[in-house]
Coordinates of C-alpha atoms and ligand atoms in Angstrom, one line a residue:
M238 CA 27.7 -48.4 21.5
L239 CA 24.6 -50.6 21.4
D240 CA 21.1 -49.1 20.9
F241 CA 19.1 -48.8 24.1
E242 CA 16.0 -47.4 25.8
Y243 CA 16.6 -45.9 29.2
H244 CA 13.9 -44.7 31.5
N245 CA 14.2 -45.0 35.3
P246 CA 11.1 -43.6 37.0
T247 CA 12.1 -44.3 40.7
H248 CA 12.1 -41.1 42.8
I249 CA 15.1 -41.2 45.3
S250 CA 14.8 -39.4 48.6
F251 CA 18.3 -39.6 50.1
G252 CA 19.6 -38.5 53.5
K253 CA 19.3 -38.7 57.3
G254 CA 15.7 -38.5 58.5
K255 CA 14.1 -38.9 55.1
I256 CA 11.6 -41.4 56.3
T257 CA 9.4 -38.5 57.3
E258 CA 9.0 -37.9 53.5
L259 CA 6.6 -40.9 53.4
H260 CA 3.7 -38.7 54.3
R261 CA 4.3 -36.8 51.0
L262 CA 5.3 -39.7 48.8
V263 CA 2.4 -42.0 49.7
P264 CA -1.1 -41.0 48.4
P265 CA -3.1 -39.7 51.4
N266 CA -6.0 -42.1 50.9
A267 CA -3.8 -45.2 50.3
R268 CA -4.6 -48.5 52.0
V269 CA -1.0 -49.6 52.8
L270 CA 0.7 -52.9 53.4
V271 CA 4.1 -52.4 55.1
L272 CA 6.4 -55.4 54.4
F273 CA 9.5 -56.2 56.4
G274 CA 12.0 -59.0 57.2
G275 CA 12.8 -61.1 60.2
G276 CA 12.8 -58.4 62.8
S277 CA 15.7 -56.0 62.4
A278 CA 13.3 -53.2 61.2
R279 CA 11.1 -53.7 64.3
H280 CA 14.0 -53.9 66.7
N281 CA 15.9 -50.8 65.5
G282 CA 12.9 -48.6 65.4
T283 CA 12.7 -48.2 61.6
L284 CA 9.2 -49.8 61.5
T285 CA 7.9 -47.4 64.1
E286 CA 9.3 -44.4 62.2
V287 CA 7.5 -45.7 59.0
E288 CA 4.2 -46.1 60.8
T289 CA 4.5 -42.7 62.4
A290 CA 5.3 -41.0 59.0
L291 CA 2.3 -42.6 57.4
G292 CA 0.0 -40.8 59.9
D293 CA -3.6 -41.8 59.9
R294 CA -3.5 -43.8 56.7
E295 CA -4.9 -47.3 56.9
I296 CA -1.9 -49.6 57.5
Q297 CA -1.5 -53.4 57.7
L298 CA 1.8 -55.2 58.4
F299 CA 3.4 -58.3 56.8
G300 CA 6.6 -59.4 58.5
G301 CA 8.9 -62.4 58.4
I302 CA 10.2 -62.1 54.8
E303 CA 13.5 -64.0 55.0
P304 CA 16.7 -63.7 52.9
N305 CA 16.1 -65.3 49.5
P306 CA 12.3 -64.7 49.8
D307 CA 10.2 -67.7 49.4
Y308 CA 7.4 -67.9 46.9
D309 CA 5.0 -69.8 49.2
M310 CA 5.3 -67.4 52.1
L311 CA 5.0 -64.4 49.7
M312 CA 1.7 -65.9 48.4
D313 CA 0.3 -65.4 52.0
A314 CA 0.8 -61.7 51.5
V315 CA -0.8 -61.9 48.0
V316 CA -3.9 -63.4 49.7
Q317 CA -3.9 -60.6 52.3
V318 CA -3.6 -57.8 49.6
R319 CA -6.5 -59.3 47.7
R320 CA -8.7 -59.9 50.7
E321 CA -8.1 -56.5 52.3
N322 CA -8.2 -54.5 49.0
L323 CA -4.8 -53.0 49.8
D324 CA -3.6 -50.6 47.1
F325 CA -0.1 -49.5 48.1
L326 CA 2.9 -51.5 49.3
I327 CA 6.0 -50.3 51.3
A328 CA 9.0 -52.5 51.6
V329 CA 11.2 -51.8 54.6
G330 CA 14.4 -53.8 54.3
G331 CA 17.1 -55.0 51.9
G332 CA 16.9 -56.8 48.6
S333 CA 14.9 -59.7 49.9
V334 CA 12.0 -57.6 51.2
I335 CA 12.1 -55.4 48.2
D336 CA 12.2 -58.3 45.7
G337 CA 9.4 -60.0 47.7
T338 CA 7.3 -56.8 47.5
K339 CA 7.9 -56.6 43.7
F340 CA 6.6 -60.1 43.4
I341 CA 3.5 -59.4 45.5
A342 CA 2.9 -56.2 43.6
A343 CA 2.8 -58.1 40.3
A344 CA 1.1 -61.3 41.7
A345 CA -1.9 -59.7 43.5
P346 CA -3.5 -58.4 40.3
F347 CA -2.2 -61.3 38.1
L348 CA -4.8 -63.4 36.3
G349 CA -3.7 -67.0 36.4
D350 CA -1.1 -68.9 38.4
P351 CA 1.5 -66.4 39.8
W352 CA 4.3 -69.0 39.3
E353 CA 4.0 -68.1 35.6
I354 CA 5.5 -64.7 36.5
L355 CA 8.8 -66.5 37.4
M356 CA 8.5 -69.1 34.7
T357 CA 8.3 -66.4 32.0
G358 CA 10.8 -63.9 33.5
G359 CA 8.0 -61.4 34.0
Q360 CA 6.7 -61.3 30.4
R361 CA 3.1 -62.0 31.3
I362 CA 2.8 -59.1 33.8
S363 CA 0.3 -56.5 32.7
Q364 CA -0.4 -54.6 35.9
A365 CA 1.2 -54.1 39.3
I366 CA 0.3 -52.5 42.6
P367 CA 2.3 -49.3 43.2
F368 CA 5.0 -49.6 45.9
G369 CA 7.8 -47.7 47.5
C370 CA 10.9 -48.7 49.6
V371 CA 12.7 -47.8 52.7
L372 CA 16.1 -49.3 52.1
T373 CA 18.1 -50.7 55.1
L374 CA 20.8 -52.6 53.3
P375 CA 23.0 -51.3 50.5
A376 CA 23.7 -54.2 48.1
T377 CA 21.3 -55.3 45.4
G378 CA 20.1 -52.1 43.7
S379 CA 16.6 -53.5 43.8
E380 CA 15.5 -50.1 45.3
M381 CA 16.0 -48.5 41.9
N382 CA 15.6 -51.3 39.3
R383 CA 13.0 -53.5 37.6
H384 CA 14.3 -56.9 38.8
S385 CA 13.3 -59.3 41.4
V386 CA 14.7 -62.7 42.5
I387 CA 12.4 -65.2 44.2
T388 CA 13.2 -68.6 45.7
R389 CA 10.8 -71.5 45.8
K390 CA 12.2 -73.7 48.5
S391 CA 10.0 -76.6 47.8
L392 CA 11.4 -76.8 44.2
Q393 CA 15.0 -75.7 45.1
A394 CA 14.5 -73.0 42.5
K395 CA 15.7 -69.5 42.5
L396 CA 14.4 -67.5 39.6
S397 CA 14.2 -63.9 38.6
F398 CA 11.7 -61.7 36.7
S399 CA 12.0 -58.2 35.3
H400 CA 9.3 -55.6 34.3
N401 CA 9.0 -51.9 34.0
L402 CA 5.9 -52.0 36.2
V403 CA 8.0 -53.1 39.2
Y404 CA 10.3 -50.1 39.4
P405 CA 9.6 -48.7 42.9
H406 CA 7.6 -45.5 42.8
F407 CA 10.1 -44.1 45.3
S408 CA 12.9 -45.3 47.5
I409 CA 14.1 -43.6 50.7
L410 CA 17.8 -44.0 51.2
D411 CA 18.8 -43.0 54.8
P412 CA 22.4 -44.1 55.3
T413 CA 22.0 -44.0 59.1
K414 CA 19.6 -46.9 58.7
T415 CA 22.5 -49.1 57.8
Y416 CA 24.4 -48.6 61.1
T417 CA 22.8 -51.6 62.7
L418 CA 23.9 -54.0 59.9
P419 CA 26.1 -56.9 61.0
P420 CA 29.6 -56.9 59.3
R421 CA 28.6 -59.9 57.3
Q422 CA 25.8 -58.0 55.6
I423 CA 27.9 -55.0 54.9
A424 CA 30.6 -57.2 53.3
N425 CA 28.0 -59.0 51.3
G426 CA 26.7 -55.7 50.1
V427 CA 30.1 -54.5 48.9
V428 CA 30.7 -57.7 47.1
D429 CA 27.3 -57.8 45.5
A430 CA 27.6 -54.3 44.2
F431 CA 31.1 -54.9 43.0
V432 CA 30.0 -57.9 41.0
H433 CA 27.0 -56.1 39.6
V434 CA 29.4 -53.6 38.0
I435 CA 31.6 -56.3 36.8
E436 CA 28.7 -58.1 35.1
Q437 CA 28.0 -55.0 33.0
Y438 CA 31.6 -53.8 32.5
L439 CA 33.9 -56.8 32.1
T440 CA 32.7 -58.2 28.7
Y441 CA 34.2 -56.9 25.5
P442 CA 34.8 -53.3 24.2
S443 CA 31.8 -51.6 22.7
N444 CA 33.0 -48.0 22.3
A445 CA 31.2 -46.9 25.4
P446 CA 33.8 -44.8 27.3
V447 CA 31.3 -43.1 29.6
Q448 CA 29.7 -46.4 30.7
D449 CA 33.2 -47.8 31.2
R450 CA 34.4 -44.9 33.3
F451 CA 31.3 -44.7 35.3
A452 CA 31.7 -48.4 36.0
E453 CA 35.4 -48.0 36.9
G454 CA 34.4 -45.1 39.2
L455 CA 32.0 -47.4 41.1
L456 CA 34.6 -50.2 41.4
L457 CA 37.3 -47.8 42.7
T458 CA 34.8 -46.3 45.2
L459 CA 33.9 -49.8 46.5
I460 CA 37.6 -50.7 46.8
E461 CA 38.2 -47.4 48.7
I462 CA 35.3 -47.6 51.1
G463 CA 34.5 -51.3 51.4
Y464 CA 36.9 -52.0 54.3
R465 CA 36.2 -48.6 55.9
A466 CA 32.5 -49.5 56.0
L467 CA 33.4 -52.5 58.2
Q468 CA 36.0 -50.7 60.3
T469 CA 34.0 -47.5 61.1
P470 CA 30.3 -48.6 61.1
V471 CA 28.8 -45.2 62.1
D472 CA 30.8 -43.1 59.6
Y473 CA 27.9 -41.3 57.8
D474 CA 29.9 -40.4 54.7
V475 CA 31.2 -43.9 54.2
R476 CA 27.7 -45.4 54.6
A477 CA 26.2 -42.7 52.3
N478 CA 28.7 -43.4 49.6
L479 CA 28.3 -47.1 49.9
M480 CA 24.5 -46.8 49.7
W481 CA 24.6 -44.6 46.6
T482 CA 27.3 -46.7 44.9
A483 CA 25.3 -49.9 45.4
T484 CA 22.2 -48.2 44.0
M485 CA 24.1 -46.9 40.9
A486 CA 25.7 -50.3 40.4
L487 CA 22.4 -51.8 39.2
N488 CA 19.9 -49.1 38.3
G489 CA 20.3 -49.6 34.6
L490 CA 22.6 -46.6 33.9
I491 CA 26.0 -48.3 33.5
G492 CA 24.4 -51.2 31.6
A493 CA 22.7 -49.1 29.0
G494 CA 24.3 -49.5 25.6
V495 CA 26.8 -52.2 26.6
P496 CA 26.9 -56.0 26.4
Q497 CA 26.2 -57.7 29.7
D498 CA 27.3 -61.0 31.2
W499 CA 25.4 -62.2 34.4
A500 CA 26.8 -65.8 34.2
T501 CA 28.4 -65.4 37.7
H502 CA 24.9 -64.5 39.0
M503 CA 23.1 -67.4 37.3
V504 CA 25.6 -70.0 38.6
G505 CA 25.5 -68.3 42.0
H506 CA 21.7 -68.4 42.3
E507 CA 21.9 -72.2 41.9
L508 CA 24.4 -72.4 44.8
T509 CA 22.0 -70.5 47.0
A510 CA 19.0 -72.6 45.9
L511 CA 20.9 -75.8 46.7
Y512 CA 23.0 -75.0 49.7
G513 CA 21.6 -71.7 51.2
L514 CA 24.8 -69.7 50.8
D515 CA 24.4 -66.0 50.9
H516 CA 24.0 -64.4 47.5
A517 CA 27.3 -62.5 47.8
Q518 CA 29.2 -65.5 49.0
T519 CA 28.2 -67.3 45.8
L520 CA 29.5 -64.4 43.7
A521 CA 32.8 -64.2 45.6
I522 CA 33.3 -67.9 44.9
V523 CA 32.3 -68.0 41.2
L524 CA 33.7 -64.7 39.9
P525 CA 37.4 -65.4 40.1
A526 CA 37.1 -68.7 38.4
M527 CA 34.7 -67.3 35.8
L528 CA 37.1 -64.6 34.8
D529 CA 40.0 -67.0 34.7
Q530 CA 38.3 -69.6 32.5
R531 CA 36.9 -66.9 30.1
R532 CA 40.1 -64.9 29.9
D533 CA 40.3 -65.2 26.1
S534 CA 36.9 -63.8 25.2
K535 CA 37.3 -61.1 28.0
R536 CA 40.9 -60.4 27.3
A537 CA 40.7 -56.7 26.2
K538 CA 38.4 -55.7 29.1
L539 CA 40.4 -57.8 31.6
L540 CA 43.5 -55.8 30.6
Q541 CA 41.6 -52.5 30.9
Y542 CA 40.3 -53.6 34.3
A543 CA 43.8 -54.5 35.5
D544 CA 45.2 -51.2 34.4
R545 CA 42.5 -48.7 35.3
V546 CA 41.0 -50.4 38.5
W547 CA 44.1 -52.1 40.0
G548 CA 46.9 -50.0 38.4
I549 CA 48.6 -53.2 37.1
R550 CA 50.9 -52.1 34.3
T551 CA 53.8 -54.5 34.2
G552 CA 54.2 -58.1 33.0
S553 CA 52.8 -60.0 30.1
D554 CA 49.1 -59.9 29.2
D555 CA 48.4 -63.1 31.0
Q556 CA 50.4 -62.1 34.0
R557 CA 48.5 -58.8 34.3
I558 CA 45.2 -60.7 34.0
D559 CA 46.3 -63.2 36.7
A560 CA 47.2 -60.3 39.0
A561 CA 43.9 -58.6 38.4
I562 CA 42.0 -61.8 39.2
E563 CA 44.1 -62.3 42.3
R564 CA 43.6 -58.7 43.5
T565 CA 39.8 -59.2 43.1
R566 CA 39.9 -62.4 45.1
H567 CA 42.0 -60.7 47.8
F568 CA 39.6 -57.8 47.9
F569 CA 36.7 -60.2 48.7
E570 CA 38.8 -62.1 51.3
S571 CA 39.9 -58.8 52.9
L572 CA 36.2 -58.2 53.6
N573 CA 36.0 -61.7 55.1
V574 CA 33.9 -63.1 52.3
K575 CA 35.5 -66.5 51.5
T576 CA 36.1 -67.3 47.8
R577 CA 36.4 -71.1 47.6
L578 CA 33.6 -73.7 47.7
S579 CA 35.7 -75.7 50.2
D580 CA 35.5 -72.7 52.6
Y581 CA 31.8 -73.4 52.8
E582 CA 32.3 -77.1 53.4
L583 CA 31.1 -78.1 50.0
A584 CA 32.6 -81.1 48.3
G585 CA 33.1 -82.3 44.7
D586 CA 29.6 -83.7 44.3
A587 CA 28.3 -80.1 44.4
V588 CA 29.5 -79.6 40.8
A589 CA 27.2 -82.3 39.4
Q590 CA 24.3 -81.0 41.4
V591 CA 24.7 -77.4 40.2
L592 CA 25.1 -78.5 36.6
T593 CA 21.8 -80.5 36.9
Q594 CA 20.1 -77.4 38.2
L595 CA 21.5 -75.2 35.5
E596 CA 20.3 -77.6 32.9
N597 CA 16.8 -77.8 34.4
H598 CA 16.6 -74.0 34.4
G599 CA 17.7 -73.6 30.9
M600 CA 21.0 -71.9 31.9
T601 CA 23.0 -73.6 29.2
R602 CA 24.1 -70.6 27.1
L603 CA 25.1 -67.9 29.6
G604 CA 27.3 -64.8 29.2
E605 CA 27.7 -62.0 26.7
H606 CA 28.6 -64.4 23.9
E607 CA 26.2 -67.1 25.1
D608 CA 29.2 -69.5 25.2
V609 CA 29.0 -70.5 28.8
D610 CA 27.6 -74.0 28.2
L611 CA 27.4 -76.8 30.7
A612 CA 31.0 -77.9 29.8
M613 CA 32.3 -74.4 30.5
S614 CA 30.2 -74.2 33.7
R615 CA 31.8 -77.5 34.8
R616 CA 35.3 -76.2 34.3
I617 CA 34.4 -73.0 36.2
L618 CA 32.8 -74.9 39.2
E619 CA 35.8 -77.3 39.4
A620 CA 38.1 -74.3 39.6
C621 CA 36.1 -72.9 42.5
F622 CA 37.6 -75.4 45.0
Ligands
LIG778 O1 15.3 -60.0 58.1 P1 15.9 -59.0 58.9 O2 15.7 -59.2 60.4 O3 15.5 -57.6 58.5 O4 17.5 -59.1 58.7 C1 18.1 -58.9 57.5 C2 18.6 -60.1 56.8 O5 18.8 -61.2 57.7 C3 19.4 -58.1 57.7 N1 19.2 -56.6 57.7 C4 18.7 -55.9 56.7 N2 18.8 -54.6 57.0 C5 19.3 -54.5 58.3 C6 19.5 -55.9 58.7 N3 20.0 -56.2 59.9 C7 20.3 -55.1 60.7 N4 20.2 -53.8 60.4 C8 19.6 -53.5 59.2 N5 19.5 -52.2 58.8 O6 20.2 -58.4 56.6 C9 19.9 -59.8 56.2 C10 20.0 -59.9 54.7 O7 19.0 -59.2 54.1 P2 18.6 -59.4 52.5 O8 17.5 -58.4 52.2 O9 18.4 -60.8 52.2 O10 20.0 -59.0 51.9 P3 20.3 -58.3 50.4 O11 19.9 -56.9 50.4 O12 21.7 -58.7 50.2 O13 19.3 -59.1 49.4 C11 19.6 -60.4 48.9 C12 18.6 -60.8 48.0 O14 18.5 -60.0 46.8 C13 18.6 -60.8 45.6 C14 19.5 -61.9 46.1 O15 19.5 -63.0 45.2 C15 18.9 -62.2 47.4 O16 17.7 -63.0 47.3 N6 19.2 -59.9 44.5 C16 18.3 -59.0 44.0 C17 18.7 -58.3 42.9 C18 17.7 -57.3 42.3 N7 16.5 -57.3 42.7 O17 18.1 -56.5 41.4 C19 20.0 -58.4 42.2 C20 21.0 -59.1 43.1 O18 21.9 -59.7 42.2 C21 20.4 -60.2 43.9 O19 20.3 -61.4 43.1
LIG779 ZN1 23.8 -59.6 42.9

C-alpha cells in the first residue's frame, strides 16, 4: 500500500426531510448566499424548503448556474459576495452548482486574478468562504470532496482545482430530492460514479485489499441498482443507495493508498469543452477504448475486475479482458448512455481537435504510469468510433 494522509471533514446529514437541519448546520448570524442551477430547485420546491429552514438569517440568491459551470458567470457571484460581505454559501444542486460554489468560495477572498486558481490546480488558495451543500443529483461526489471542475467557455477550457479548504462544511443528502431527476441525469450519475471507482481501482495491484473490495462493492452496487433507479424512480431505497454509493465513489476513501488513473476523465473533459457532451457521456465513450488500449499495463487488475465484478472465469486472459470491457460497455448502453463518438454525431476530425486541446492543457503524460502520451491518446480516440 502507498503512504497517504486522509482527513475528510465534511459532515453528512442523510435522509428524508433533512433540509430542516440547515437551521442547526449554518451559523445563526451568517450572511448567506444560496446558489442554484437553471430552475429545477425552484420548480420542485427545494429552494423554498432551504429558505424556510434558514429562518431569519440574511439570505441572498444566485441562480442560473448551468451544467459545466462557466467561469465568467461565476465571477458575477464573486462580485456579489464581495460587494455584499456575504460569509456563508449554500449550494443547492448537483456537481455543477457545488463545483461553482467551491470556486466562488475560493475566488472571493483570493488576492490576484482568480483564473490563477484554475491555472495552478488550486495551489495558490490560502483561504475560502465556508459553504455547505444540499445535493439534488447523485453523481460527482463533489458534496464530500475537495475537487471542482470549471469551464471557461470563451477559451473552450475545462480545468479542475483541488484544495482542502473547499471540502464542504456539510452536505445534506435527501434521496427524495432526486425523484424529479430526468432519466438522462440518473443514468449519467450511475456512469460517472462507476467511472470514478474505476479510475481509482483499475490500475495495478498495490496490496490494498480493503480499498479493492470497497471499490468492487461500489461497482457491484451500481450494477445492481443502476437500471432499477431508472425503472422505479420513486423507490426510496434505490435512490438512497445510489446517493450514498456516488458519494463514496469519490470522497477520497477508496483512493487512499492506491495508484490512480484519471486519464478517461481528462480526455472526457476536452470532449465536453469542445462539443458540450455531458460529462458522463464522455466517460462512457472513452473508458472502453481506454481499457482496451492499455490492457497490458492494467492486465492484473483487468483480470481481477473481470472475475470479481462480472464473474467472468473462463477463456484466455485476453478473452476474459475482452468480455469484461464488453460487459462494461453494455452496462452503460443498458442505461441508454451511448458509448461511441459516432453516436453523438462526431466525425474523425474530432480526434485532432481533442489532441490539440490535450497538448495545450499539458495533458501529455496521463494515467497511473504517466504513459498516456498524445500518441496513445490518438489510438484511444480513434478506437472510440
Ligand atoms: O440546472 P437545473 O435546472 O438545476 O437542472 C440540472 C441540470 O440541468 C438537473 N438537476 C439537478 N438536480 C435535479 C435536476 N433536475 C431535476 N431534479 C433534480 N433534483 O440536472 C442537470 C445536470 O446537473 P449537473 O449539476 O451539471 O450534473 P452533475 O451532478 O452530473 O455535475 C456535472 C459537473 O460536475 C463535474 C463535471 O465535469 C460537470 O461539470 N465533475 C465534478 C467532480 C468533482 N467535483 O469531484 C468530479 C466529476 O468527475 C466531474 O468532473
Ligand atoms: Zn466524473
